[in-house]
Amino acid sequence: MTAVPVTTDRMKFLRLALAADAVVTGGNGLVYLAFAGPVGTLLGPDAGLLRGIGVFLLVYGAAVGFLATRRDISLAATKAVIAVNIIWTLASIAAVVTGAAGFTTIGAIWAIAQALVVAGFAELQITGLRKTRTN
């Protein structure tokens, strides 16, 4: 991965966008992993699926958090984070529309709300990338 050498001031917005993503993602993963049974009852997907998603989110959140702490934030890694966030957004919407995850009504609302938050992180990260180039 190629690091983009820019000053700390120019990376501040991107770093904050990545760090916020990492905290929210990791927290969500921890809840899914630790409380898979009750969350599954509320949202609809079975506990096994939620545990798997929880592990993924914890690992992914840790990786995004690590990226946010680098002196020189990798352009390629940031683009990969943005791509994963966009894929997550689209997959969440598809899971609701197709009924593949077996969401309850509350679960469908949660999945769409979560997709909007993840899309927001992607947009903030895109804006942060632009700021590293233009400020």
PDB file of N, CA, C and O in Angstrom, residues 58-125:
ATOM      1  N   LEU A  58     -15.439  -6.442  14.556  1.00  0.00           N
ATOM      2  CA  LEU A  58     -14.350  -6.162  15.512  1.00  0.00           C
ATOM      3  C   LEU A  58     -12.998  -6.111  14.810  1.00  0.00           C
ATOM      4  O   LEU A  58     -12.201  -5.194  15.044  1.00  0.00           O
ATOM      5  N   VAL A  59     -12.745  -7.073  13.945  1.00  0.00           N
ATOM      6  CA  VAL A  59     -11.460  -7.103  13.220  1.00  0.00           C
ATOM      7  C   VAL A  59     -11.355  -5.907  12.274  1.00  0.00           C
ATOM      8  O   VAL A  59     -10.329  -5.220  12.215  1.00  0.00           O
ATOM      9  N   TYR A  60     -12.438  -5.664  11.535  1.00  0.00           N
ATOM     10  CA  TYR A  60     -12.449  -4.546  10.591  1.00  0.00           C
ATOM     11  C   TYR A  60     -12.291  -3.211  11.329  1.00  0.00           C
ATOM     12  O   TYR A  60     -11.505  -2.348  10.915  1.00  0.00           O
ATOM     13  N   GLY A  61     -13.022  -3.037  12.430  1.00  0.00           N
ATOM     14  CA  GLY A  61     -12.903  -1.812  13.209  1.00  0.00           C
ATOM     15  C   GLY A  61     -11.488  -1.606  13.736  1.00  0.00           C
ATOM     16  O   GLY A  61     -10.970  -0.487  13.724  1.00  0.00           O
ATOM     17  N   ALA A  62     -10.852  -2.688  14.182  1.00  0.00           N
ATOM     18  CA  ALA A  62      -9.469  -2.586  14.661  1.00  0.00           C
ATOM     19  C   ALA A  62      -8.526  -2.179  13.526  1.00  0.00           C
ATOM     20  O   ALA A  62      -7.630  -1.354  13.716  1.00  0.00           O
ATOM     21  N   ALA A  63      -8.748  -2.737  12.341  1.00  0.00           N
ATOM     22  CA  ALA A  63      -7.903  -2.392  11.190  1.00  0.00           C
ATOM     23  C   ALA A  63      -8.089  -0.926  10.790  1.00  0.00           C
ATOM     24  O   ALA A  63      -7.111  -0.218  10.515  1.00  0.00           O
ATOM     25  N   VAL A  64      -9.323  -0.466  10.784  1.00  0.00           N
ATOM     26  CA  VAL A  64      -9.593   0.940  10.446  1.00  0.00           C
ATOM     27  C   VAL A  64      -8.993   1.854  11.523  1.00  0.00           C
ATOM     28  O   VAL A  64      -8.406   2.889  11.207  1.00  0.00           O
ATOM     29  N   GLY A  65      -9.127   1.463  12.769  1.00  0.00           N
ATOM     30  CA  GLY A  65      -8.524   2.229  13.853  1.00  0.00           C
ATOM     31  C   GLY A  65      -7.013   2.302  13.738  1.00  0.00           C
ATOM     32  O   GLY A  65      -6.410   3.357  13.955  1.00  0.00           O
ATOM     33  N   PHE A  66      -6.398   1.180  13.391  1.00  0.00           N
ATOM     34  CA  PHE A  66      -4.951   1.157  13.186  1.00  0.00           C
ATOM     35  C   PHE A  66      -4.567   2.116  12.067  1.00  0.00           C
ATOM     36  O   PHE A  66      -3.620   2.886  12.194  1.00  0.00           O
ATOM     37  N   LEU A  67      -5.308   2.075  10.966  1.00  0.00           N
ATOM     38  CA  LEU A  67      -5.049   2.975   9.844  1.00  0.00           C
ATOM     39  C   LEU A  67      -5.130   4.429  10.293  1.00  0.00           C
ATOM     40  O   LEU A  67      -4.286   5.249   9.912  1.00  0.00           O
ATOM     41  N   ALA A  68      -6.109   4.746  11.114  1.00  0.00           N
ATOM     42  CA  ALA A  68      -6.297   6.127  11.580  1.00  0.00           C
ATOM     43  C   ALA A  68      -5.131   6.623  12.422  1.00  0.00           C
ATOM     44  O   ALA A  68      -4.905   7.828  12.518  1.00  0.00           O
ATOM     45  N   THR A  69      -4.371   5.712  13.028  1.00  0.00           N
ATOM     46  CA  THR A  69      -3.270   6.114  13.909  1.00  0.00           C
ATOM     47  C   THR A  69      -1.928   6.253  13.184  1.00  0.00           C
ATOM     48  O   THR A  69      -0.957   6.683  13.791  1.00  0.00           O
ATOM     49  N   ARG A  70      -1.882   5.899  11.929  1.00  0.00           N
ATOM     50  CA  ARG A  70      -0.612   5.973  11.191  1.00  0.00           C
ATOM     51  C   ARG A  70      -0.233   7.429  10.933  1.00  0.00           C
ATOM     52  O   ARG A  70      -1.072   8.264  10.659  1.00  0.00           O
ATOM     53  N   ARG A  71       1.051   7.695  10.989  1.00  0.00           N
ATOM     54  CA  ARG A  71       1.549   9.041  10.699  1.00  0.00           C
ATOM     55  C   ARG A  71       1.189   9.431   9.274  1.00  0.00           C
ATOM     56  O   ARG A  71       0.667  10.506   9.026  1.00  0.00           O
ATOM     57  N   ASP A  72       1.471   8.544   8.336  1.00  0.00           N
ATOM     58  CA  ASP A  72       1.107   8.734   6.938  1.00  0.00           C
ATOM     59  C   ASP A  72       0.004   7.723   6.616  1.00  0.00           C
ATOM     60  O   ASP A  72       0.246   6.521   6.590  1.00  0.00           O
ATOM     61  N   ILE A  73      -1.177   8.224   6.410  1.00  0.00           N
ATOM     62  CA  ILE A  73      -2.316   7.348   6.140  1.00  0.00           C
ATOM     63  C   ILE A  73      -2.248   6.878   4.692  1.00  0.00           C
ATOM     64  O   ILE A  73      -2.145   7.685   3.776  1.00  0.00           O
ATOM     65  N   SER A  74      -2.324   5.586   4.501  1.00  0.00           N
ATOM     66  CA  SER A  74      -2.233   4.988   3.182  1.00  0.00           C
ATOM     67  C   SER A  74      -3.441   5.352   2.323  1.00  0.00           C
ATOM     68  O   SER A  74      -4.593   5.121   2.724  1.00  0.00           O
ATOM     69  N   LEU A  75      -3.174   5.879   1.151  1.00  0.00           N
ATOM     70  CA  LEU A  75      -4.231   6.202   0.199  1.00  0.00           C
ATOM     71  C   LEU A  75      -4.953   4.937  -0.238  1.00  0.00           C
ATOM     72  O   LEU A  75      -6.179   4.888  -0.267  1.00  0.00           O
ATOM     73  N   ALA A  76      -4.209   3.889  -0.550  1.00  0.00           N
ATOM     74  CA  ALA A  76      -4.810   2.630  -0.995  1.00  0.00           C
ATOM     75  C   ALA A  76      -5.656   1.997   0.108  1.00  0.00           C
ATOM     76  O   ALA A  76      -6.763   1.512  -0.154  1.00  0.00           O
ATOM     77  N   ALA A  77      -5.165   2.000   1.332  1.00  0.00           N
ATOM     78  CA  ALA A  77      -5.936   1.417   2.438  1.00  0.00           C
ATOM     79  C   ALA A  77      -7.200   2.226   2.709  1.00  0.00           C
ATOM     80  O   ALA A  77      -8.261   1.656   2.984  1.00  0.00           O
ATOM     81  N   THR A  78      -7.107   3.540   2.602  1.00  0.00           N
ATOM     82  CA  THR A  78      -8.291   4.379   2.797  1.00  0.00           C
ATOM     83  C   THR A  78      -9.322   4.105   1.713  1.00  0.00           C
ATOM     84  O   THR A  78     -10.526   3.996   1.994  1.00  0.00           O
ATOM     85  N   LYS A  79      -8.881   3.955   0.475  1.00  0.00           N
ATOM     86  CA  LYS A  79      -9.804   3.627  -0.609  1.00  0.00           C
ATOM     87  C   LYS A  79     -10.442   2.258  -0.382  1.00  0.00           C
ATOM     88  O   LYS A  79     -11.619   2.057  -0.695  1.00  0.00           O
ATOM     89  N   ALA A  80      -9.681   1.321   0.181  1.00  0.00           N
ATOM     90  CA  ALA A  80     -10.238  -0.003   0.495  1.00  0.00           C
ATOM     91  C   ALA A  80     -11.311   0.114   1.575  1.00  0.00           C
ATOM     92  O   ALA A  80     -12.363  -0.536   1.488  1.00  0.00           O
ATOM     93  N   VAL A  81     -11.079   0.937   2.583  1.00  0.00           N
ATOM     94  CA  VAL A  81     -12.078   1.158   3.636  1.00  0.00           C
ATOM     95  C   VAL A  81     -13.348   1.750   3.029  1.00  0.00           C
ATOM     96  O   VAL A  81     -14.467   1.307   3.333  1.00  0.00           O
ATOM     97  N   ILE A  82     -13.191   2.727   2.165  1.00  0.00           N
ATOM     98  CA  ILE A  82     -14.345   3.343   1.507  1.00  0.00           C
ATOM     99  C   ILE A  82     -15.101   2.299   0.694  1.00  0.00           C
ATOM    100  O   ILE A  82     -16.333   2.229   0.758  1.00  0.00           O
ATOM    101  N   ALA A  83     -14.380   1.465  -0.041  1.00  0.00           N
ATOM    102  CA  ALA A  83     -15.024   0.419  -0.847  1.00  0.00           C
ATOM    103  C   ALA A  83     -15.788  -0.562   0.029  1.00  0.00           C
ATOM    104  O   ALA A  83     -16.930  -0.928  -0.293  1.00  0.00           O
ATOM    105  N   VAL A  84     -15.191  -0.996   1.128  1.00  0.00           N
ATOM    106  CA  VAL A  84     -15.879  -1.929   2.038  1.00  0.00           C
ATOM    107  C   VAL A  84     -17.123  -1.261   2.614  1.00  0.00           C
ATOM    108  O   VAL A  84     -18.181  -1.895   2.726  1.00  0.00           O
ATOM    109  N   ASN A  85     -17.025   0.009   2.965  1.00  0.00           N
ATOM    110  CA  ASN A  85     -18.193   0.712   3.505  1.00  0.00           C
ATOM    111  C   ASN A  85     -19.316   0.803   2.470  1.00  0.00           C
ATOM    112  O   ASN A  85     -20.491   0.637   2.810  1.00  0.00           O
ATOM    113  N   ILE A  86     -18.972   1.046   1.232  1.00  0.00           N
ATOM    114  CA  ILE A  86     -19.993   1.104   0.180  1.00  0.00           C
ATOM    115  C   ILE A  86     -20.603  -0.277  -0.041  1.00  0.00           C
ATOM    116  O   ILE A  86     -21.830  -0.419  -0.152  1.00  0.00           O
ATOM    117  N   ILE A  87     -19.777  -1.309  -0.059  1.00  0.00           N
ATOM    118  CA  ILE A  87     -20.284  -2.678  -0.216  1.00  0.00           C
ATOM    119  C   ILE A  87     -21.197  -3.041   0.950  1.00  0.00           C
ATOM    120  O   ILE A  87     -22.267  -3.629   0.758  1.00  0.00           O
ATOM    121  N   TRP A  88     -20.797  -2.688   2.172  1.00  0.00           N
ATOM    122  CA  TRP A  88     -21.623  -2.969   3.355  1.00  0.00           C
ATOM    123  C   TRP A  88     -22.978  -2.275   3.222  1.00  0.00           C
ATOM    124  O   TRP A  88     -24.026  -2.866   3.518  1.00  0.00           O
ATOM    125  N   THR A  89     -22.963  -1.024   2.790  1.00  0.00           N
ATOM    126  CA  THR A  89     -24.202  -0.272   2.620  1.00  0.00           C
ATOM    127  C   THR A  89     -25.132  -0.974   1.632  1.00  0.00           C
ATOM    128  O   THR A  89     -26.314  -1.194   1.928  1.00  0.00           O
ATOM    129  N   LEU A  90     -24.600  -1.326   0.478  1.00  0.00           N
ATOM    130  CA  LEU A  90     -25.410  -1.980  -0.554  1.00  0.00           C
ATOM    131  C   LEU A  90     -25.885  -3.354  -0.100  1.00  0.00           C
ATOM    132  O   LEU A  90     -27.042  -3.734  -0.348  1.00  0.00           O
ATOM    133  N   ALA A  91     -25.032  -4.103   0.568  1.00  0.00           N
ATOM    134  CA  ALA A  91     -25.402  -5.444   1.042  1.00  0.00           C
ATOM    135  C   ALA A  91     -26.490  -5.361   2.114  1.00  0.00           C
ATOM    136  O   ALA A  91     -27.395  -6.205   2.156  1.00  0.00           O
ATOM    137  N   SER A  92     -26.421  -4.355   2.972  1.00  0.00           N
ATOM    138  CA  SER A  92     -27.446  -4.179   4.008  1.00  0.00           C
ATOM    139  C   SER A  92     -28.801  -3.899   3.377  1.00  0.00           C
ATOM    140  O   SER A  92     -29.817  -4.480   3.769  1.00  0.00           O
ATOM    141  N   ILE A  93     -28.812  -3.017   2.402  1.00  0.00           N
ATOM    142  CA  ILE A  93     -30.063  -2.699   1.708  1.00  0.00           C
ATOM    143  C   ILE A  93     -30.593  -3.931   0.983  1.00  0.00           C
ATOM    144  O   ILE A  93     -31.780  -4.248   1.054  1.00  0.00           O
ATOM    145  N   ALA A  94     -29.698  -4.664   0.314  1.00  0.00           N
ATOM    146  CA  ALA A  94     -30.109  -5.883  -0.400  1.00  0.00           C
ATOM    147  C   ALA A  94     -30.669  -6.924   0.567  1.00  0.00           C
ATOM    148  O   ALA A  94     -31.651  -7.603   0.252  1.00  0.00           O
ATOM    149  N   ALA A  95     -30.069  -7.049   1.748  1.00  0.00           N
ATOM    150  CA  ALA A  95     -30.552  -8.026   2.730  1.00  0.00           C
ATOM    151  C   ALA A  95     -31.960  -7.679   3.199  1.00  0.00           C
ATOM    152  O   ALA A  95     -32.786  -8.575   3.423  1.00  0.00           O
ATOM    153  N   VAL A  96     -32.253  -6.392   3.315  1.00  0.00           N
ATOM    154  CA  VAL A  96     -33.601  -5.976   3.708  1.00  0.00           C
ATOM    155  C   VAL A  96     -34.583  -6.229   2.559  1.00  0.00           C
ATOM    156  O   VAL A  96     -35.649  -6.820   2.760  1.00  0.00           O
ATOM    157  N   VAL A  97     -34.212  -5.802   1.363  1.00  0.00           N
ATOM    158  CA  VAL A  97     -35.116  -5.913   0.209  1.00  0.00           C
ATOM    159  C   VAL A  97     -35.431  -7.372  -0.125  1.00  0.00           C
ATOM    160  O   VAL A  97     -36.577  -7.722  -0.413  1.00  0.00           O
ATOM    161  N   THR A  98     -34.424  -8.236  -0.060  1.00  0.00           N
ATOM    162  CA  THR A  98     -34.628  -9.641  -0.436  1.00  0.00           C
ATOM    163  C   THR A  98     -35.159 -10.493   0.705  1.00  0.00           C
ATOM    164  O   THR A  98     -35.629 -11.608   0.477  1.00  0.00           O
ATOM    165  N   GLY A  99     -35.049 -10.004   1.926  1.00  0.00           N
ATOM    166  CA  GLY A  99     -35.476 -10.793   3.080  1.00  0.00           C
ATOM    167  C   GLY A  99     -34.474 -11.871   3.459  1.00  0.00           C
ATOM    168  O   GLY A  99     -34.762 -12.734   4.286  1.00  0.00           O
ATOM    169  N   ALA A 100     -33.279 -11.828   2.881  1.00  0.00           N
ATOM    170  CA  ALA A 100     -32.278 -12.876   3.080  1.00  0.00           C
ATOM    171  C   ALA A 100     -31.835 -13.042   4.533  1.00  0.00           C
ATOM    172  O   ALA A 100     -31.510 -14.148   4.950  1.00  0.00           O
ATOM    173  N   ALA A 101     -31.840 -11.972   5.304  1.00  0.00           N
ATOM    174  CA  ALA A 101     -31.365 -12.060   6.684  1.00  0.00           C
ATOM    175  C   ALA A 101     -32.485 -12.361   7.673  1.00  0.00           C
ATOM    176  O   ALA A 101     -32.224 -12.548   8.861  1.00  0.00           O
ATOM    177  N   GLY A 102     -33.706 -12.392   7.215  1.00  0.00           N
ATOM    178  CA  GLY A 102     -34.833 -12.688   8.099  1.00  0.00           C
ATOM    179  C   GLY A 102     -35.091 -11.605   9.119  1.00  0.00           C
ATOM    180  O   GLY A 102     -35.437 -11.896  10.270  1.00  0.00           O
ATOM    181  N   PHE A 103     -34.944 -10.352   8.721  1.00  0.00           N
ATOM    182  CA  PHE A 103     -35.137  -9.243   9.651  1.00  0.00           C
ATOM    183  C   PHE A 103     -36.579  -9.136  10.130  1.00  0.00           C
ATOM    184  O   PHE A 103     -37.515  -9.349   9.370  1.00  0.00           O
ATOM    185  N   THR A 104     -36.721  -8.775  11.386  1.00  0.00           N
ATOM    186  CA  THR A 104     -38.003  -8.318  11.896  1.00  0.00           C
ATOM    187  C   THR A 104     -38.190  -6.890  11.367  1.00  0.00           C
ATOM    188  O   THR A 104     -37.285  -6.328  10.746  1.00  0.00           O
ATOM    189  N   THR A 105     -39.329  -6.297  11.640  1.00  0.00           N
ATOM    190  CA  THR A 105     -39.534  -4.899  11.225  1.00  0.00           C
ATOM    191  C   THR A 105     -38.491  -3.994  11.870  1.00  0.00           C
ATOM    192  O   THR A 105     -37.887  -3.148  11.196  1.00  0.00           O
ATOM    193  N   ILE A 106     -38.249  -4.193  13.152  1.00  0.00           N
ATOM    194  CA  ILE A 106     -37.220  -3.410  13.847  1.00  0.00           C
ATOM    195  C   ILE A 106     -35.851  -3.684  13.233  1.00  0.00           C
ATOM    196  O   ILE A 106     -35.049  -2.767  13.041  1.00  0.00           O
ATOM    197  N   GLY A 107     -35.585  -4.930  12.900  1.00  0.00           N
ATOM    198  CA  GLY A 107     -34.312  -5.288  12.286  1.00  0.00           C
ATOM    199  C   GLY A 107     -34.115  -4.632  10.934  1.00  0.00           C
ATOM    200  O   GLY A 107     -33.012  -4.179  10.604  1.00  0.00           O
ATOM    201  N   ALA A 108     -35.177  -4.572  10.131  1.00  0.00           N
ATOM    202  CA  ALA A 108     -35.085  -3.925   8.817  1.00  0.00           C
ATOM    203  C   ALA A 108     -34.810  -2.430   8.976  1.00  0.00           C
ATOM    204  O   ALA A 108     -33.972  -1.864   8.252  1.00  0.00           O
ATOM    205  N   ILE A 109     -35.482  -1.810   9.931  1.00  0.00           N
ATOM    206  CA  ILE A 109     -35.243  -0.384  10.194  1.00  0.00           C
ATOM    207  C   ILE A 109     -33.803  -0.173  10.660  1.00  0.00           C
ATOM    208  O   ILE A 109     -33.114   0.741  10.206  1.00  0.00           O
ATOM    209  N   TRP A 110     -33.351  -1.053  11.561  1.00  0.00           N
ATOM    210  CA  TRP A 110     -31.968  -0.969  12.058  1.00  0.00           C
ATOM    211  C   TRP A 110     -30.969  -1.137  10.909  1.00  0.00           C
ATOM    212  O   TRP A 110     -30.002  -0.379  10.814  1.00  0.00           O
ATOM    213  N   ALA A 111     -31.192  -2.119  10.035  1.00  0.00           N
ATOM    214  CA  ALA A 111     -30.261  -2.375   8.933  1.00  0.00           C
ATOM    215  C   ALA A 111     -30.177  -1.183   7.990  1.00  0.00           C
ATOM    216  O   ALA A 111     -29.081  -0.812   7.546  1.00  0.00           O
ATOM    217  N   ILE A 112     -31.301  -0.553   7.696  1.00  0.00           N
ATOM    218  CA  ILE A 112     -31.292   0.625   6.822  1.00  0.00           C
ATOM    219  C   ILE A 112     -30.611   1.799   7.522  1.00  0.00           C
ATOM    220  O   ILE A 112     -29.797   2.515   6.921  1.00  0.00           O
ATOM    221  N   ALA A 113     -30.912   1.997   8.799  1.00  0.00           N
ATOM    222  CA  ALA A 113     -30.265   3.077   9.554  1.00  0.00           C
ATOM    223  C   ALA A 113     -28.752   2.868   9.606  1.00  0.00           C
ATOM    224  O   ALA A 113     -27.972   3.806   9.408  1.00  0.00           O
ATOM    225  N   GLN A 114     -28.357   1.624   9.854  1.00  0.00           N
ATOM    226  CA  GLN A 114     -26.929   1.301   9.901  1.00  0.00           C
ATOM    227  C   GLN A 114     -26.290   1.531   8.533  1.00  0.00           C
ATOM    228  O   GLN A 114     -25.177   2.054   8.440  1.00  0.00           O
ATOM    229  N   ALA A 115     -26.978   1.162   7.469  1.00  0.00           N
ATOM    230  CA  ALA A 115     -26.458   1.384   6.116  1.00  0.00           C
ATOM    231  C   ALA A 115     -26.250   2.873   5.863  1.00  0.00           C
ATOM    232  O   ALA A 115     -25.239   3.268   5.261  1.00  0.00           O
ATOM    233  N   LEU A 116     -27.162   3.701   6.337  1.00  0.00           N
ATOM    234  CA  LEU A 116     -27.015   5.146   6.155  1.00  0.00           C
ATOM    235  C   LEU A 116     -25.812   5.692   6.931  1.00  0.00           C
ATOM    236  O   LEU A 116     -25.087   6.559   6.436  1.00  0.00           O
ATOM    237  N   VAL A 117     -25.599   5.176   8.129  1.00  0.00           N
ATOM    238  CA  VAL A 117     -24.436   5.593   8.926  1.00  0.00           C
ATOM    239  C   VAL A 117     -23.140   5.192   8.218  1.00  0.00           C
ATOM    240  O   VAL A 117     -22.205   5.993   8.097  1.00  0.00           O
ATOM    241  N   VAL A 118     -23.089   3.971   7.727  1.00  0.00           N
ATOM    242  CA  VAL A 118     -21.883   3.487   7.041  1.00  0.00           C
ATOM    243  C   VAL A 118     -21.643   4.290   5.761  1.00  0.00           C
ATOM    244  O   VAL A 118     -20.504   4.652   5.451  1.00  0.00           O
ATOM    245  N   ALA A 119     -22.715   4.595   5.031  1.00  0.00           N
ATOM    246  CA  ALA A 119     -22.581   5.438   3.840  1.00  0.00           C
ATOM    247  C   ALA A 119     -22.057   6.825   4.235  1.00  0.00           C
ATOM    248  O   ALA A 119     -21.230   7.411   3.518  1.00  0.00           O
ATOM    249  N   GLY A 120     -22.515   7.320   5.370  1.00  0.00           N
ATOM    250  CA  GLY A 120     -22.013   8.608   5.866  1.00  0.00           C
ATOM    251  C   GLY A 120     -20.528   8.561   6.167  1.00  0.00           C
ATOM    252  O   GLY A 120     -19.792   9.507   5.850  1.00  0.00           O
ATOM    253  N   PHE A 121     -20.062   7.466   6.767  1.00  0.00           N
ATOM    254  CA  PHE A 121     -18.625   7.323   7.004  1.00  0.00           C
ATOM    255  C   PHE A 121     -17.860   7.309   5.690  1.00  0.00           C
ATOM    256  O   PHE A 121     -16.805   7.940   5.574  1.00  0.00           O
ATOM    257  N   ALA A 122     -18.376   6.606   4.701  1.00  0.00           N
ATOM    258  CA  ALA A 122     -17.712   6.575   3.391  1.00  0.00           C
ATOM    259  C   ALA A 122     -17.612   7.985   2.815  1.00  0.00           C
ATOM    260  O   ALA A 122     -16.556   8.382   2.309  1.00  0.00           O
ATOM    261  N   GLU A 123     -18.680   8.736   2.915  1.00  0.00           N
ATOM    262  CA  GLU A 123     -18.674  10.114   2.397  1.00  0.00           C
ATOM    263  C   GLU A 123     -17.672  10.980   3.162  1.00  0.00           C
ATOM    264  O   GLU A 123     -16.935  11.765   2.563  1.00  0.00           O
ATOM    265  N   LEU A 124     -17.636  10.850   4.478  1.00  0.00           N
ATOM    266  CA  LEU A 124     -16.659  11.607   5.270  1.00  0.00           C
ATOM    267  C   LEU A 124     -15.231  11.227   4.883  1.00  0.00           C
ATOM    268  O   LEU A 124     -14.348  12.097   4.807  1.00  0.00           O
ATOM    269  N   GLN A 125     -14.997   9.954   4.641  1.00  0.00           N
ATOM    270  CA  GLN A 125     -13.658   9.500   4.263  1.00  0.00           C
ATOM    271  C   GLN A 125     -13.279  10.000   2.868  1.00  0.00           C
ATOM    272  O   GLN A 125     -12.128  10.388   2.638  1.00  0.00           O
TER     273      GLN A 125
END
